[in-house]
Coordinates of C-alpha atoms and ligand atoms in Angstrom, one line a residue:
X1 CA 1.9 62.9 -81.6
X2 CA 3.1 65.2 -84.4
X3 CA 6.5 64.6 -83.3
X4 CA 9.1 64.6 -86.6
X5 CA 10.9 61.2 -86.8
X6 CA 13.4 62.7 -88.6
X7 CA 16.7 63.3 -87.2
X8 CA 15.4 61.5 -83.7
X9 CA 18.0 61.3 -81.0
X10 CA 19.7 57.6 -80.6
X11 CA 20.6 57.7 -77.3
X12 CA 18.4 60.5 -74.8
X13 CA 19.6 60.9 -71.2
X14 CA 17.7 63.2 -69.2
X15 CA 18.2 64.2 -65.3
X16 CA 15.1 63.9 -63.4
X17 CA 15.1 67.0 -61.3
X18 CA 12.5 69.4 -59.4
X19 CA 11.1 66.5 -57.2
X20 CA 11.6 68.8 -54.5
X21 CA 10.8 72.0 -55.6
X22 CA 7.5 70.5 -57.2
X23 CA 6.5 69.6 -53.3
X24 CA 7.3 72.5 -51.6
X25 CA 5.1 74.4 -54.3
X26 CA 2.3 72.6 -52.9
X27 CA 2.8 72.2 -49.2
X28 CA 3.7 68.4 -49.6
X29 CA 6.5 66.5 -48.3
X30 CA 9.8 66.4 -50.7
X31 CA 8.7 62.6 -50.7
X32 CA 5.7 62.9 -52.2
X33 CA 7.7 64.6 -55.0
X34 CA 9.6 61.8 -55.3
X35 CA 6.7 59.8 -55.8
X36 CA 5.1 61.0 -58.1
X37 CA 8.5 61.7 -60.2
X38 CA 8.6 57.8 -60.1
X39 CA 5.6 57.8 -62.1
X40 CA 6.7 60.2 -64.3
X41 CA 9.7 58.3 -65.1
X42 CA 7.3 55.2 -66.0
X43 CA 5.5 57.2 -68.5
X44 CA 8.4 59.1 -70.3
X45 CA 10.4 55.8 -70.7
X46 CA 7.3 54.2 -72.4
X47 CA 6.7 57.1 -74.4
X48 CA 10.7 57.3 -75.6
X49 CA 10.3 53.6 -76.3
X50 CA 6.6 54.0 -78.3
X51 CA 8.5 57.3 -80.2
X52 CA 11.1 54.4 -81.3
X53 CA 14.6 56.0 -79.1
X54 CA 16.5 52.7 -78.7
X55 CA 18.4 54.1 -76.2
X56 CA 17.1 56.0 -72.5
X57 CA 19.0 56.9 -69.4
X58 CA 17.5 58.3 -66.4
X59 CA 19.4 59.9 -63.4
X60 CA 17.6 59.0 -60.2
X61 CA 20.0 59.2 -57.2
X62 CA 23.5 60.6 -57.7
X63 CA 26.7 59.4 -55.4
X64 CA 26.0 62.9 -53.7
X65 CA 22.1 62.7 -53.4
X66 CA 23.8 60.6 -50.0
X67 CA 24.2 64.0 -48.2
X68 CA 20.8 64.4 -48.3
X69 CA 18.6 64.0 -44.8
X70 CA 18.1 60.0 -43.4
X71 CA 14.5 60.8 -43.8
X72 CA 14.6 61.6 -47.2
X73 CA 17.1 59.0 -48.8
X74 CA 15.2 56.3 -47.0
X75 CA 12.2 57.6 -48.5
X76 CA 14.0 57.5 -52.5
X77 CA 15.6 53.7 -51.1
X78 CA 11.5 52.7 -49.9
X79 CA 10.7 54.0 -53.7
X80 CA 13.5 52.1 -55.5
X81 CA 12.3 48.6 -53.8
X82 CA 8.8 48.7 -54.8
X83 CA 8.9 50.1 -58.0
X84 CA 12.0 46.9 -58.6
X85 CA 9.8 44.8 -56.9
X86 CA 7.1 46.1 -59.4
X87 CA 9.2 45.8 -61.9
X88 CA 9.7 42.3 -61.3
X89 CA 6.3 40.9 -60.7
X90 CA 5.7 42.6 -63.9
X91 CA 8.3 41.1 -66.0
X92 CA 6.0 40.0 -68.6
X93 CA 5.1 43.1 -69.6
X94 CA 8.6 44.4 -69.3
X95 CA 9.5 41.6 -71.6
X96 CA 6.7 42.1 -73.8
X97 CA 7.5 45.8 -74.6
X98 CA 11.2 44.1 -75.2
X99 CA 13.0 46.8 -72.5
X100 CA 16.1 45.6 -72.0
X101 CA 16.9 47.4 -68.1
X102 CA 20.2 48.1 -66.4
X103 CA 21.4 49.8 -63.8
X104 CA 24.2 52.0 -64.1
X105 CA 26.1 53.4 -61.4
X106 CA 27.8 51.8 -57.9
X107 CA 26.3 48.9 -56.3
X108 CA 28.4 49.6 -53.2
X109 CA 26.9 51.6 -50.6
X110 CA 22.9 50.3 -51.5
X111 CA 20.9 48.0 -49.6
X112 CA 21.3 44.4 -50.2
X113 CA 18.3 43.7 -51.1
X114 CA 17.9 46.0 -54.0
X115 CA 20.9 45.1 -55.3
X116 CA 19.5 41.9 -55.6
X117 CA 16.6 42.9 -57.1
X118 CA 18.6 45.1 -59.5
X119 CA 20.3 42.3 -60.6
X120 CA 17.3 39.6 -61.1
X121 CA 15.4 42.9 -63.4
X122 CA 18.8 42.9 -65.3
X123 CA 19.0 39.1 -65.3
X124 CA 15.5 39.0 -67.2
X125 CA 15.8 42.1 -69.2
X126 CA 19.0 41.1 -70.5
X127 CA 17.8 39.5 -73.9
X128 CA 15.7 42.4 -74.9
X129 CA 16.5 44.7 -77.4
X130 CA 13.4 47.0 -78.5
X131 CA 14.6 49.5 -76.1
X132 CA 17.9 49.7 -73.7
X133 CA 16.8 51.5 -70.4
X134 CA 19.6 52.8 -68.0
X135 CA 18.5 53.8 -65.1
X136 CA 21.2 55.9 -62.8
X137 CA 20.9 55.0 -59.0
X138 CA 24.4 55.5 -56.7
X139 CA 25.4 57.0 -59.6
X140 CA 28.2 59.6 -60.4
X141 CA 30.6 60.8 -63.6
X142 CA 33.5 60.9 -61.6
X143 CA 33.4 57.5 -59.7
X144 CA 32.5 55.8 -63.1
X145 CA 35.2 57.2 -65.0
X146 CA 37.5 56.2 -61.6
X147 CA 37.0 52.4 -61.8
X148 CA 37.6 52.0 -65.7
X149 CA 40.8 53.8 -65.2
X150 CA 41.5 50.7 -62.3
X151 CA 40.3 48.4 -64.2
X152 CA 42.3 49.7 -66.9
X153 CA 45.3 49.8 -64.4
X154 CA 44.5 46.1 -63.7
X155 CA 45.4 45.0 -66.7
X156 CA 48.6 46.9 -67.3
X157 CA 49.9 45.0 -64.3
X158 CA 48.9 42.4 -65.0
X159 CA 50.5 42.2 -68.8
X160 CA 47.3 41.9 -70.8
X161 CA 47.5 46.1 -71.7
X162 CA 50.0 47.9 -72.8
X163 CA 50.1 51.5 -72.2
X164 CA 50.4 52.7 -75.8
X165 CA 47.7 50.5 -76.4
X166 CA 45.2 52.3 -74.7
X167 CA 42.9 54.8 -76.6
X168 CA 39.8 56.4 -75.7
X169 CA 38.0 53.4 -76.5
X170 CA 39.6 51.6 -73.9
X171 CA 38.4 54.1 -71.5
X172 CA 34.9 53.5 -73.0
X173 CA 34.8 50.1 -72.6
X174 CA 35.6 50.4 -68.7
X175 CA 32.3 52.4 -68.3
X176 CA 28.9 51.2 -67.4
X177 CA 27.1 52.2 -70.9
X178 CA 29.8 50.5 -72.9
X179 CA 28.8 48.9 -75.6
X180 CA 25.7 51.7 -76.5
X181 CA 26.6 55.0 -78.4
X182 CA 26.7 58.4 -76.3
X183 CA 23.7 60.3 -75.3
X184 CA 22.5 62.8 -77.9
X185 CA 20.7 64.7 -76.0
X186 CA 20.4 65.5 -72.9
X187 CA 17.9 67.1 -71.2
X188 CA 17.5 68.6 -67.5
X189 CA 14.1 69.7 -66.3
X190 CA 13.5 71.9 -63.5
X191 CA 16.0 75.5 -64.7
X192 CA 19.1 74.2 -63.6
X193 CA 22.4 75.1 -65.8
X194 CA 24.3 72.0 -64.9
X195 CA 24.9 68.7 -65.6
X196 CA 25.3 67.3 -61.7
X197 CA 28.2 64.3 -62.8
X198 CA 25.8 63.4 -64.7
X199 CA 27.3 61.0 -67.8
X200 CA 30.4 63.2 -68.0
X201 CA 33.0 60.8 -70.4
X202 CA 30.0 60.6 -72.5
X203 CA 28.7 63.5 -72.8
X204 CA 31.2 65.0 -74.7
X205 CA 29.4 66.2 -77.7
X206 CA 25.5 65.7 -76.5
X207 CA 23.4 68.1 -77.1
X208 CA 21.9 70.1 -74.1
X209 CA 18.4 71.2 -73.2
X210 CA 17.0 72.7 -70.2
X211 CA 13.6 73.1 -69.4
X212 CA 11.6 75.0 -66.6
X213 CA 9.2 72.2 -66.0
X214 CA 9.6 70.4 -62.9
X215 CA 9.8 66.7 -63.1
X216 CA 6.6 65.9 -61.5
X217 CA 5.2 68.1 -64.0
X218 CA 7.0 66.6 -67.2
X219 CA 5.0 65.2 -69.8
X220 CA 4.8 63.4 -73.2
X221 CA 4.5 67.4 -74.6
X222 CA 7.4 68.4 -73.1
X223 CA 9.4 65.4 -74.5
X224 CA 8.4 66.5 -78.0
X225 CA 9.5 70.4 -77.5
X226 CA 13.3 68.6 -76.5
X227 CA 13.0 66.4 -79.3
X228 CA 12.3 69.7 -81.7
X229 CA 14.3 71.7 -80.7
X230 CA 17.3 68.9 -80.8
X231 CA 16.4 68.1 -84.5
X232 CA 16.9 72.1 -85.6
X233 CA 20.7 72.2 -83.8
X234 CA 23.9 71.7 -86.4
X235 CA 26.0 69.4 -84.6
X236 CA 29.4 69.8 -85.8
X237 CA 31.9 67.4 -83.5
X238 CA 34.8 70.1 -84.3
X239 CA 34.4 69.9 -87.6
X240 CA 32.8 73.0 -89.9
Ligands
IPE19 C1 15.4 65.0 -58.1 O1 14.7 66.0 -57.5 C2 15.4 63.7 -57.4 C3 16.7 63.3 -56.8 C4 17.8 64.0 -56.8 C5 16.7 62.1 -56.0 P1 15.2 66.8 -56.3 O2 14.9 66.1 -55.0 O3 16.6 67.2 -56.5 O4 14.3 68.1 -56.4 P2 14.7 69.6 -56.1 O5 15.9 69.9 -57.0 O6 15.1 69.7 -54.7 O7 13.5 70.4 -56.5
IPE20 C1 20.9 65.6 -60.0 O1 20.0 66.4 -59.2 C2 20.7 64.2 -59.6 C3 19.4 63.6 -59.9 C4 18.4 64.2 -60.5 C5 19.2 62.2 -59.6 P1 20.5 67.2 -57.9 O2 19.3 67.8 -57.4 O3 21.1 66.2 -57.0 O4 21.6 68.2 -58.4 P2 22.1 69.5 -57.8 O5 22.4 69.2 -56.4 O6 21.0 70.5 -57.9 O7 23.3 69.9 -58.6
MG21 MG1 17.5 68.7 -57.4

């Protein structure tokens, strides 16, 4: 791939929308959008990892994608368990292309037995460090940036914080992608001019790209075409 190295994104975080819509355009079930967007998200992540981003997050069920019908979240809860369980009988080759896999968002709220699974494809991955894979599930801005601020009032009663001790960093520490830098880029397929709680505390100063293509649709291509056009914008952080 032609793609310049140069000025590469550390961190990309990208929304994985149009399931849906990609569906409907062909008489299919939302489901089978869904479906296929899992595959989708398989590819892309090996293809960020194979470009060399050491960091990838991928939103795959928000705290609000709950509202949606029974039918259809049972279908996306059907599609988490076997691609985990996938994930886990193939944790050779997870552990071979050195992902190192985590789960960001609220554990409350999902099936047992995907939380378990969750947790033994952390428990593995957990050594790795080629590439750091977040995936989003239960996951929302809001609520994140809700139970660092408890945790963070925790410790103030407590007596192991003081007030004027906390700094933004403290804040940072409380969230579920502490420890890895802030997302770059991040990019949102499928038209839509929003970012959906999506990473909000840390996307402060990312870099935004929208794209028409539907996620079922996305491809390798359309990686590179986010990945230009991020390495041609001046980032300035407030400065000049
Ligand atoms: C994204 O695709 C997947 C989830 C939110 C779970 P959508 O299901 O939102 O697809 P559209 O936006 O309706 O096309
Ligand atoms: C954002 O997409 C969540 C995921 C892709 C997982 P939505 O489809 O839920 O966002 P809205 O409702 O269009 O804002
Ligand atoms: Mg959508």
């Amino acid at each position: 791939m032609a793609i310049s190295r140069e000025n590469l994104p550390q961190h990309v975080a990208i929304i994985m929308d149009g399931n849906g819509r990609w569906a409907k355009q062909r008489g299919l079930k939302r489901t089978e959008g869904h479906k296929v967007g899992a595959e989708v998200f398989r590819n892309i992540a090996k293809y960020c990892s194979d470009l060399g981003i050491k960091h990838v997050t991928f939103y795959a069920f928000s705290t609000e994608n709950w509202k949606r019908s029974k039918t259809e979240v049972t279908a996306i809860m059907n599609l988490f368990r076997k691609y985990l369980d996938e994930m886990q009988r193939r944790a050779e080759e997870n552990e071979e292309a050195g992902y190192n896999i985590r789960f960001i968002g609220s554990r409350e709220g999902m099936p047992k037995d995907i939380v378990k699974l969750m947790d033994t494809v952390e428990e593995r991955s957990k050594d790795k460090s080629n590439t750091y894979v977040n995936l989003a599930v239960n996951y929302g801005g809001r609520a994140e940036i809700v139970e660092s601020v408890k945790s963070i009032a925790e410790k103030v009663k407590n007596g192991t914080l003081k007030i004027e001790d906390i700094t933004e960093d403290t804040v940072s520490a409380g969230i579920y992608t502490a420890g890895q830098p802030d997302p770059d880029l991040i990019i949102r397929p499928s038209g839509e001019y929003r970012l959906s709680n999506f990473l909000l505390w840390q996307s402060a100063y990312a870099e935004i790209y929208i794209d028409d293509v539907l996620w079922p649709d996305y491809k390798p291509e359309d990686l590179d075409r986010a990945l230009e056009a991020y390495a041609k914008r001046n980032r300035r952080f407030g400065g000049v």
